[in-house]
Amino acid sequence: DAGITQSPRHKVTETGTPVTLRCHQTENHRYMYWYRQDPGHGLRLIHYSYGVKDTDKGEVSDGYSVSRSKTEDFLLTLESATSSQTSVYFCAISEEYMNTEAFFGQGTRLTVV
Amino acid sequence: GDSVTQMEGPVTLSEEAFLTINCTYTATGYPSLFWYVQYPGEGLQLLLKATKADDKGSNKGFEATYRKETTSFHLEKGSVQVSDSAVYFCALSDQGGKLIFGQGTELSVKP
């Protein structure tokens, strides 16, 4: 299995509070991604990174920010959590882009009450 | 923009039945195509892939052929098992290298 660890695995938080999810990899892969999974929507890309300090927005980036200060860590922050951000969040990594396999973490189930 | 459309689920089959899950895509250029599988409580894992037209990806008895003329990448298996119960996602890799997923199809196989 690819070395990807997401933390926490489960979290319940209150509306309006900031939340940070962490993705840690031991594979030294260049690309890292954050997706959210919601029923009927599949997986939707929030943000991705193509190197240290190099990040870009995905299709559902509003309300989220990311940081990558080291190759192995990619942080996703919800600045002020809302109930619409209740979801399962997956981190993924890939060695290159195009044609290559992406490896996924186990997911973080976030509930905003 | 690029997109992927899968047949809606859930799909319920008896063990040893034939499986088809339809997937069509819209893309500029020539994307790579993938099928990922998600077992309960787990993350996604790659099932198979195809990188150019007429390529056939295969793994664990599953197959899918990249059909450029019909922009399709249908997943098939000749004889499903209870252990194949999972959610299956079709995906493409766009020009920027990002994976774009379909909505997923839940498969339930009954003994």
PDB file of C-alpha atoms in Angstrom:
ATOM      1  CA  ASP A   1       0.000   0.000   0.000  1.00  0.00           C
ATOM      2  CA  ALA A   2       1.090   3.532  -0.783  1.00  0.00           C
ATOM      3  CA  GLY A   3       2.151   5.427   2.328  1.00  0.00           C
ATOM      4  CA  ILE A   4      -0.578   7.991   2.766  1.00  0.00           C
ATOM      5  CA  THR A   5      -1.938   8.957   6.140  1.00  0.00           C
ATOM      6  CA  GLN A   6      -4.852  11.286   6.713  1.00  0.00           C
ATOM      7  CA  SER A   7      -5.581  12.830  10.083  1.00  0.00           C
ATOM      8  CA  PRO A   8      -7.916  12.995  11.790  1.00  0.00           C
ATOM      9  CA  ARG A   9     -10.036  10.148  10.461  1.00  0.00           C
ATOM     10  CA  HIS A  10     -13.201  11.532  11.984  1.00  0.00           C
ATOM     11  CA  LYS A  11     -14.072  14.988  13.223  1.00  0.00           C
ATOM     12  CA  VAL A  12     -17.157  16.786  14.424  1.00  0.00           C
ATOM     13  CA  THR A  13     -16.943  20.554  14.561  1.00  0.00           C
ATOM     14  CA  GLU A  14     -19.234  23.519  15.011  1.00  0.00           C
ATOM     15  CA  THR A  15     -20.300  25.962  12.320  1.00  0.00           C
ATOM     16  CA  GLY A  16     -17.944  28.908  12.089  1.00  0.00           C
ATOM     17  CA  THR A  17     -14.871  27.209  13.529  1.00  0.00           C
ATOM     18  CA  PRO A  18     -11.660  26.690  11.560  1.00  0.00           C
ATOM     19  CA  VAL A  19     -10.654  23.124  10.744  1.00  0.00           C
ATOM     20  CA  THR A  20      -7.414  21.720   9.335  1.00  0.00           C
ATOM     21  CA  LEU A  21      -7.068  18.301   7.783  1.00  0.00           C
ATOM     22  CA  ARG A  22      -3.643  16.799   7.225  1.00  0.00           C
ATOM     23  CA  CYS A  23      -2.335  14.494   4.539  1.00  0.00           C
ATOM     24  CA  HIS A  24       1.085  12.940   4.992  1.00  0.00           C
ATOM     25  CA  GLN A  25       2.892  10.805   2.397  1.00  0.00           C
ATOM     26  CA  THR A  26       6.057   8.755   2.541  1.00  0.00           C
ATOM     27  CA  GLU A  27       6.312   8.124  -1.224  1.00  0.00           C
ATOM     28  CA  ASN A  28       8.004  11.388  -2.218  1.00  0.00           C
ATOM     29  CA  HIS A  29       5.372  11.909  -4.940  1.00  0.00           C
ATOM     30  CA  ARG A  30       5.264  15.324  -6.540  1.00  0.00           C
ATOM     31  CA  TYR A  31       1.500  15.706  -6.911  1.00  0.00           C
ATOM     32  CA  MET A  32      -0.992  15.815  -4.057  1.00  0.00           C
ATOM     33  CA  TYR A  33      -4.735  16.377  -4.222  1.00  0.00           C
ATOM     34  CA  TRP A  34      -7.692  16.997  -1.943  1.00  0.00           C
ATOM     35  CA  TYR A  35     -11.095  15.664  -2.998  1.00  0.00           C
ATOM     36  CA  ARG A  36     -14.453  15.624  -1.310  1.00  0.00           C
ATOM     37  CA  GLN A  37     -16.934  12.794  -1.763  1.00  0.00           C
ATOM     38  CA  ASP A  38     -20.649  13.414  -1.571  1.00  0.00           C
ATOM     39  CA  PRO A  39     -23.550  11.170  -2.581  1.00  0.00           C
ATOM     40  CA  GLY A  40     -24.540  11.713  -6.199  1.00  0.00           C
ATOM     41  CA  HIS A  41     -21.428  13.778  -6.961  1.00  0.00           C
ATOM     42  CA  GLY A  42     -18.636  11.281  -6.968  1.00  0.00           C
ATOM     43  CA  LEU A  43     -15.316  12.852  -6.056  1.00  0.00           C
ATOM     44  CA  ARG A  44     -14.765  16.539  -6.721  1.00  0.00           C
ATOM     45  CA  LEU A  45     -11.378  18.186  -6.687  1.00  0.00           C
ATOM     46  CA  ILE A  46     -10.911  20.937  -4.098  1.00  0.00           C
ATOM     47  CA  HIS A  47      -7.237  21.890  -4.499  1.00  0.00           C
ATOM     48  CA  TYR A  48      -4.099  20.257  -5.721  1.00  0.00           C
ATOM     49  CA  SER A  49      -0.362  20.756  -5.472  1.00  0.00           C
ATOM     50  CA  TYR A  50       2.367  20.121  -8.042  1.00  0.00           C
ATOM     51  CA  GLY A  51       5.274  20.862  -5.728  1.00  0.00           C
ATOM     52  CA  VAL A  52       6.323  22.562  -2.523  1.00  0.00           C
ATOM     53  CA  LYS A  53       4.506  25.892  -2.287  1.00  0.00           C
ATOM     54  CA  ASP A  54       2.884  25.261  -5.696  1.00  0.00           C
ATOM     55  CA  THR A  55      -0.869  24.848  -5.447  1.00  0.00           C
ATOM     56  CA  ASP A  56      -3.919  25.488  -7.591  1.00  0.00           C
ATOM     57  CA  LYS A  57      -7.685  25.451  -7.294  1.00  0.00           C
ATOM     58  CA  GLY A  58     -10.008  22.654  -8.289  1.00  0.00           C
ATOM     59  CA  GLU A  59     -13.687  22.812  -9.137  1.00  0.00           C
ATOM     60  CA  VAL A  60     -15.004  23.298  -5.565  1.00  0.00           C
ATOM     61  CA  SER A  61     -12.348  25.449  -3.902  1.00  0.00           C
ATOM     62  CA  ASP A  62     -14.556  28.147  -2.344  1.00  0.00           C
ATOM     63  CA  GLY A  63     -14.261  28.118   1.454  1.00  0.00           C
ATOM     64  CA  TYR A  64     -11.065  26.043   1.413  1.00  0.00           C
ATOM     65  CA  SER A  65      -7.373  26.862   1.448  1.00  0.00           C
ATOM     66  CA  VAL A  66      -4.309  24.635   1.268  1.00  0.00           C
ATOM     67  CA  SER A  67      -0.644  24.747   2.074  1.00  0.00           C
ATOM     68  CA  ARG A  68       2.324  22.593   1.197  1.00  0.00           C
ATOM     69  CA  SER A  69       5.521  23.599   2.940  1.00  0.00           C
ATOM     70  CA  LYS A  70       7.135  20.155   2.637  1.00  0.00           C
ATOM     71  CA  THR A  71       6.930  17.481  -0.025  1.00  0.00           C
ATOM     72  CA  GLU A  72       5.328  15.039   2.366  1.00  0.00           C
ATOM     73  CA  ASP A  73       2.571  17.201   3.875  1.00  0.00           C
ATOM     74  CA  PHE A  74      -0.484  18.793   2.299  1.00  0.00           C
ATOM     75  CA  LEU A  75      -2.887  20.623   4.594  1.00  0.00           C
ATOM     76  CA  LEU A  76      -6.497  21.491   3.854  1.00  0.00           C
ATOM     77  CA  THR A  77      -8.071  24.284   5.913  1.00  0.00           C
ATOM     78  CA  LEU A  78     -11.691  25.228   6.198  1.00  0.00           C
ATOM     79  CA  GLU A  79     -11.436  28.828   7.353  1.00  0.00           C
ATOM     80  CA  SER A  80     -14.950  28.944   8.823  1.00  0.00           C
ATOM     81  CA  ALA A  81     -16.736  25.624   8.585  1.00  0.00           C
ATOM     82  CA  THR A  82     -20.295  25.459   7.242  1.00  0.00           C
ATOM     83  CA  SER A  83     -22.802  22.621   7.210  1.00  0.00           C
ATOM     84  CA  SER A  84     -22.376  22.318   3.420  1.00  0.00           C
ATOM     85  CA  GLN A  85     -18.796  21.234   4.061  1.00  0.00           C
ATOM     86  CA  THR A  86     -19.950  18.100   5.862  1.00  0.00           C
ATOM     87  CA  SER A  87     -18.395  15.414   3.676  1.00  0.00           C
ATOM     88  CA  VAL A  88     -15.772  12.726   3.376  1.00  0.00           C
ATOM     89  CA  TYR A  89     -12.417  14.188   2.357  1.00  0.00           C
ATOM     90  CA  PHE A  90      -9.813  12.171   0.496  1.00  0.00           C
ATOM     91  CA  CYS A  91      -6.201  12.979  -0.105  1.00  0.00           C
ATOM     92  CA  ALA A  92      -4.492  11.488  -3.145  1.00  0.00           C
ATOM     93  CA  ILE A  93      -0.951  11.454  -4.481  1.00  0.00           C
ATOM     94  CA  SER A  94       0.606  10.723  -7.842  1.00  0.00           C
ATOM     95  CA  GLU A  95       4.158  10.566  -9.093  1.00  0.00           C
ATOM     96  CA  GLU A  96       3.477  12.349 -12.346  1.00  0.00           C
ATOM     97  CA  TYR A  97       0.427  13.767 -14.030  1.00  0.00           C
ATOM     98  CA  MET A  98      -1.427  12.230 -16.969  1.00  0.00           C
ATOM     99  CA  ASN A  99      -1.581   8.485 -17.494  1.00  0.00           C
ATOM    100  CA  THR A 100      -0.459   7.643 -13.982  1.00  0.00           C
ATOM    101  CA  GLU A 101      -2.143   5.976 -11.086  1.00  0.00           C
ATOM    102  CA  ALA A 102      -3.276   8.073  -8.132  1.00  0.00           C
ATOM    103  CA  PHE A 103      -3.120   6.582  -4.647  1.00  0.00           C
ATOM    104  CA  PHE A 104      -5.738   7.531  -2.112  1.00  0.00           C
ATOM    105  CA  GLY A 105      -5.770   7.861   1.635  1.00  0.00           C
ATOM    106  CA  GLN A 106      -8.429   6.301   3.843  1.00  0.00           C
ATOM    107  CA  GLY A 107     -10.467   9.459   4.063  1.00  0.00           C
ATOM    108  CA  THR A 108     -11.569  11.873   6.776  1.00  0.00           C
ATOM    109  CA  ARG A 109     -15.226  12.049   7.700  1.00  0.00           C
ATOM    110  CA  LEU A 110     -16.019  15.634   8.705  1.00  0.00           C
ATOM    111  CA  THR A 111     -19.335  16.628  10.232  1.00  0.00           C
ATOM    112  CA  VAL A 112     -20.162  20.313  10.737  1.00  0.00           C
ATOM    113  CA  VAL A 113     -23.010  20.866  13.203  1.00  0.00           C
TER     114      VAL A 113
ATOM    115  CA  GLY B   1     -14.967  21.433 -19.378  1.00  0.00           C
ATOM    116  CA  ASP B   2     -14.120  17.774 -19.281  1.00  0.00           C
ATOM    117  CA  SER B   3     -16.643  15.470 -17.659  1.00  0.00           C
ATOM    118  CA  VAL B   4     -17.502  11.830 -16.989  1.00  0.00           C
ATOM    119  CA  THR B   5     -20.979  10.308 -16.862  1.00  0.00           C
ATOM    120  CA  GLN B   6     -21.699   6.891 -15.380  1.00  0.00           C
ATOM    121  CA  MET B   7     -24.830   4.824 -15.281  1.00  0.00           C
ATOM    122  CA  GLU B   8     -26.733   5.347 -12.084  1.00  0.00           C
ATOM    123  CA  GLY B   9     -26.860   2.747  -9.398  1.00  0.00           C
ATOM    124  CA  PRO B  10     -27.280   0.906  -7.281  1.00  0.00           C
ATOM    125  CA  VAL B  11     -26.854  -2.180  -9.389  1.00  0.00           C
ATOM    126  CA  THR B  12     -27.835  -5.481  -7.786  1.00  0.00           C
ATOM    127  CA  LEU B  13     -26.742  -8.769  -9.353  1.00  0.00           C
ATOM    128  CA  SER B  14     -26.686 -12.418  -8.416  1.00  0.00           C
ATOM    129  CA  GLU B  15     -23.343 -14.147  -8.071  1.00  0.00           C
ATOM    130  CA  GLU B  16     -21.903 -15.305 -11.439  1.00  0.00           C
ATOM    131  CA  ALA B  17     -23.991 -12.793 -13.395  1.00  0.00           C
ATOM    132  CA  PHE B  18     -22.502 -10.639 -16.151  1.00  0.00           C
ATOM    133  CA  LEU B  19     -21.681  -7.056 -15.224  1.00  0.00           C
ATOM    134  CA  THR B  20     -21.658  -3.945 -17.366  1.00  0.00           C
ATOM    135  CA  ILE B  21     -21.278  -0.448 -15.954  1.00  0.00           C
ATOM    136  CA  ASN B  22     -21.538   2.223 -18.615  1.00  0.00           C
ATOM    137  CA  CYS B  23     -19.199   5.209 -18.700  1.00  0.00           C
ATOM    138  CA  THR B  24     -19.025   8.001 -21.271  1.00  0.00           C
ATOM    139  CA  TYR B  25     -16.810  11.041 -21.267  1.00  0.00           C
ATOM    140  CA  THR B  26     -16.413  14.501 -22.742  1.00  0.00           C
ATOM    141  CA  ALA B  27     -12.900  15.786 -23.133  1.00  0.00           C
ATOM    142  CA  THR B  28     -10.637  17.940 -25.241  1.00  0.00           C
ATOM    143  CA  GLY B  29      -7.632  16.148 -26.520  1.00  0.00           C
ATOM    144  CA  TYR B  30      -6.952  12.512 -25.720  1.00  0.00           C
ATOM    145  CA  PRO B  31      -7.321  11.776 -22.028  1.00  0.00           C
ATOM    146  CA  SER B  32      -6.276   8.654 -20.195  1.00  0.00           C
ATOM    147  CA  LEU B  33      -9.201   6.703 -18.761  1.00  0.00           C
ATOM    148  CA  PHE B  34      -9.445   4.840 -15.471  1.00  0.00           C
ATOM    149  CA  TRP B  35     -11.705   2.708 -13.368  1.00  0.00           C
ATOM    150  CA  TYR B  36     -11.295   2.996  -9.610  1.00  0.00           C
ATOM    151  CA  VAL B  37     -12.992   0.840  -6.985  1.00  0.00           C
ATOM    152  CA  GLN B  38     -13.934   1.765  -3.436  1.00  0.00           C
ATOM    153  CA  TYR B  39     -14.668  -0.984  -0.935  1.00  0.00           C
ATOM    154  CA  PRO B  40     -16.718  -0.086   2.149  1.00  0.00           C
ATOM    155  CA  GLY B  41     -14.870   2.169   4.555  1.00  0.00           C
ATOM    156  CA  GLU B  42     -11.804   2.475   2.350  1.00  0.00           C
ATOM    157  CA  GLY B  43     -10.226   4.902  -0.069  1.00  0.00           C
ATOM    158  CA  LEU B  44     -10.223   4.422  -3.814  1.00  0.00           C
ATOM    159  CA  GLN B  45      -7.830   2.099  -5.563  1.00  0.00           C
ATOM    160  CA  LEU B  46      -7.049   1.753  -9.232  1.00  0.00           C
ATOM    161  CA  LEU B  47      -8.767  -1.167 -10.919  1.00  0.00           C
ATOM    162  CA  LEU B  48      -7.602  -0.667 -14.509  1.00  0.00           C
ATOM    163  CA  LYS B  49      -6.625   1.993 -17.001  1.00  0.00           C
ATOM    164  CA  ALA B  50      -6.218   2.701 -20.726  1.00  0.00           C
ATOM    165  CA  THR B  51      -4.095   5.454 -22.155  1.00  0.00           C
ATOM    166  CA  LYS B  52      -5.064   5.572 -25.832  1.00  0.00           C
ATOM    167  CA  ALA B  53      -7.846   4.680 -28.216  1.00  0.00           C
ATOM    168  CA  ASP B  54      -8.587   0.947 -28.615  1.00  0.00           C
ATOM    169  CA  ASP B  55      -6.487   0.056 -25.573  1.00  0.00           C
ATOM    170  CA  LYS B  56      -8.051  -2.541 -23.295  1.00  0.00           C
ATOM    171  CA  GLY B  57      -7.404  -2.356 -19.585  1.00  0.00           C
ATOM    172  CA  SER B  58      -7.907  -5.476 -17.520  1.00  0.00           C
ATOM    173  CA  ASN B  59      -7.481  -6.619 -13.931  1.00  0.00           C
ATOM    174  CA  LYS B  60      -9.085  -9.218 -11.629  1.00  0.00           C
ATOM    175  CA  GLY B  61     -11.437 -10.350 -14.420  1.00  0.00           C
ATOM    176  CA  PHE B  62     -12.644  -6.818 -15.148  1.00  0.00           C
ATOM    177  CA  GLU B  63     -12.132  -5.274 -18.585  1.00  0.00           C
ATOM    178  CA  ALA B  64     -12.755  -1.948 -20.271  1.00  0.00           C
ATOM    179  CA  THR B  65     -11.921  -0.767 -23.787  1.00  0.00           C
ATOM    180  CA  TYR B  66     -11.146   2.853 -24.696  1.00  0.00           C
ATOM    181  CA  ARG B  67     -13.602   3.673 -27.501  1.00  0.00           C
ATOM    182  CA  LYS B  68     -12.778   7.057 -28.996  1.00  0.00           C
ATOM    183  CA  GLU B  69     -15.562   6.922 -31.604  1.00  0.00           C
ATOM    184  CA  THR B  70     -18.259   6.536 -28.943  1.00  0.00           C
ATOM    185  CA  THR B  71     -16.311   8.350 -26.170  1.00  0.00           C
ATOM    186  CA  SER B  72     -16.948   5.404 -23.874  1.00  0.00           C
ATOM    187  CA  PHE B  73     -15.068   3.205 -21.411  1.00  0.00           C
ATOM    188  CA  HIS B  74     -17.591   0.635 -20.202  1.00  0.00           C
ATOM    189  CA  LEU B  75     -16.576  -1.733 -17.400  1.00  0.00           C
ATOM    190  CA  GLU B  76     -17.384  -5.432 -17.828  1.00  0.00           C
ATOM    191  CA  LYS B  77     -16.921  -8.667 -15.920  1.00  0.00           C
ATOM    192  CA  GLY B  78     -18.121 -12.035 -17.050  1.00  0.00           C
ATOM    193  CA  SER B  79     -18.962 -13.518 -13.654  1.00  0.00           C
ATOM    194  CA  VAL B  80     -19.241 -11.360 -10.562  1.00  0.00           C
ATOM    195  CA  GLN B  81     -18.597 -12.511  -7.017  1.00  0.00           C
ATOM    196  CA  VAL B  82     -19.927 -11.303  -3.688  1.00  0.00           C
ATOM    197  CA  SER B  83     -16.477  -9.846  -3.018  1.00  0.00           C
ATOM    198  CA  ASP B  84     -16.926  -7.486  -6.004  1.00  0.00           C
ATOM    199  CA  SER B  85     -19.561  -5.526  -4.077  1.00  0.00           C
ATOM    200  CA  ALA B  86     -18.205  -1.985  -3.997  1.00  0.00           C
ATOM    201  CA  VAL B  87     -18.578   1.445  -5.567  1.00  0.00           C
ATOM    202  CA  TYR B  88     -16.975   1.822  -9.001  1.00  0.00           C
ATOM    203  CA  PHE B  89     -15.786   5.145 -10.364  1.00  0.00           C
ATOM    204  CA  CYS B  90     -14.919   5.982 -13.939  1.00  0.00           C
ATOM    205  CA  ALA B  91     -12.383   8.797 -14.320  1.00  0.00           C
ATOM    206  CA  LEU B  92     -10.317  10.632 -16.882  1.00  0.00           C
ATOM    207  CA  SER B  93      -7.072  12.542 -16.655  1.00  0.00           C
ATOM    208  CA  ASP B  94      -7.496  15.983 -18.154  1.00  0.00           C
ATOM    209  CA  GLN B  95      -4.956  18.122 -20.000  1.00  0.00           C
ATOM    210  CA  GLY B  96      -3.655  19.513 -16.739  1.00  0.00           C
ATOM    211  CA  GLY B  97      -3.188  16.064 -15.265  1.00  0.00           C
ATOM    212  CA  LYS B  98      -6.078  16.208 -12.831  1.00  0.00           C
ATOM    213  CA  LEU B  99      -8.407  13.267 -12.334  1.00  0.00           C
ATOM    214  CA  ILE B 100     -12.074  13.977 -13.072  1.00  0.00           C
ATOM    215  CA  PHE B 101     -14.506  11.402 -11.693  1.00  0.00           C
ATOM    216  CA  GLY B 102     -17.966  10.221 -12.540  1.00  0.00           C
ATOM    217  CA  GLN B 103     -20.544  10.047  -9.784  1.00  0.00           C
ATOM    218  CA  GLY B 104     -19.860   6.400  -8.963  1.00  0.00           C
ATOM    219  CA  THR B 105     -21.962   3.260  -9.352  1.00  0.00           C
ATOM    220  CA  GLU B 106     -22.694   1.091  -6.355  1.00  0.00           C
ATOM    221  CA  LEU B 107     -22.644  -2.636  -7.087  1.00  0.00           C
ATOM    222  CA  SER B 108     -24.200  -5.178  -4.761  1.00  0.00           C
ATOM    223  CA  VAL B 109     -23.714  -8.872  -5.514  1.00  0.00           C
ATOM    224  CA  LYS B 110     -26.009 -11.346  -3.757  1.00  0.00           C
ATOM    225  CA  PRO B 111     -25.093 -15.002  -3.139  1.00  0.00           C
TER     226      PRO B 111
END
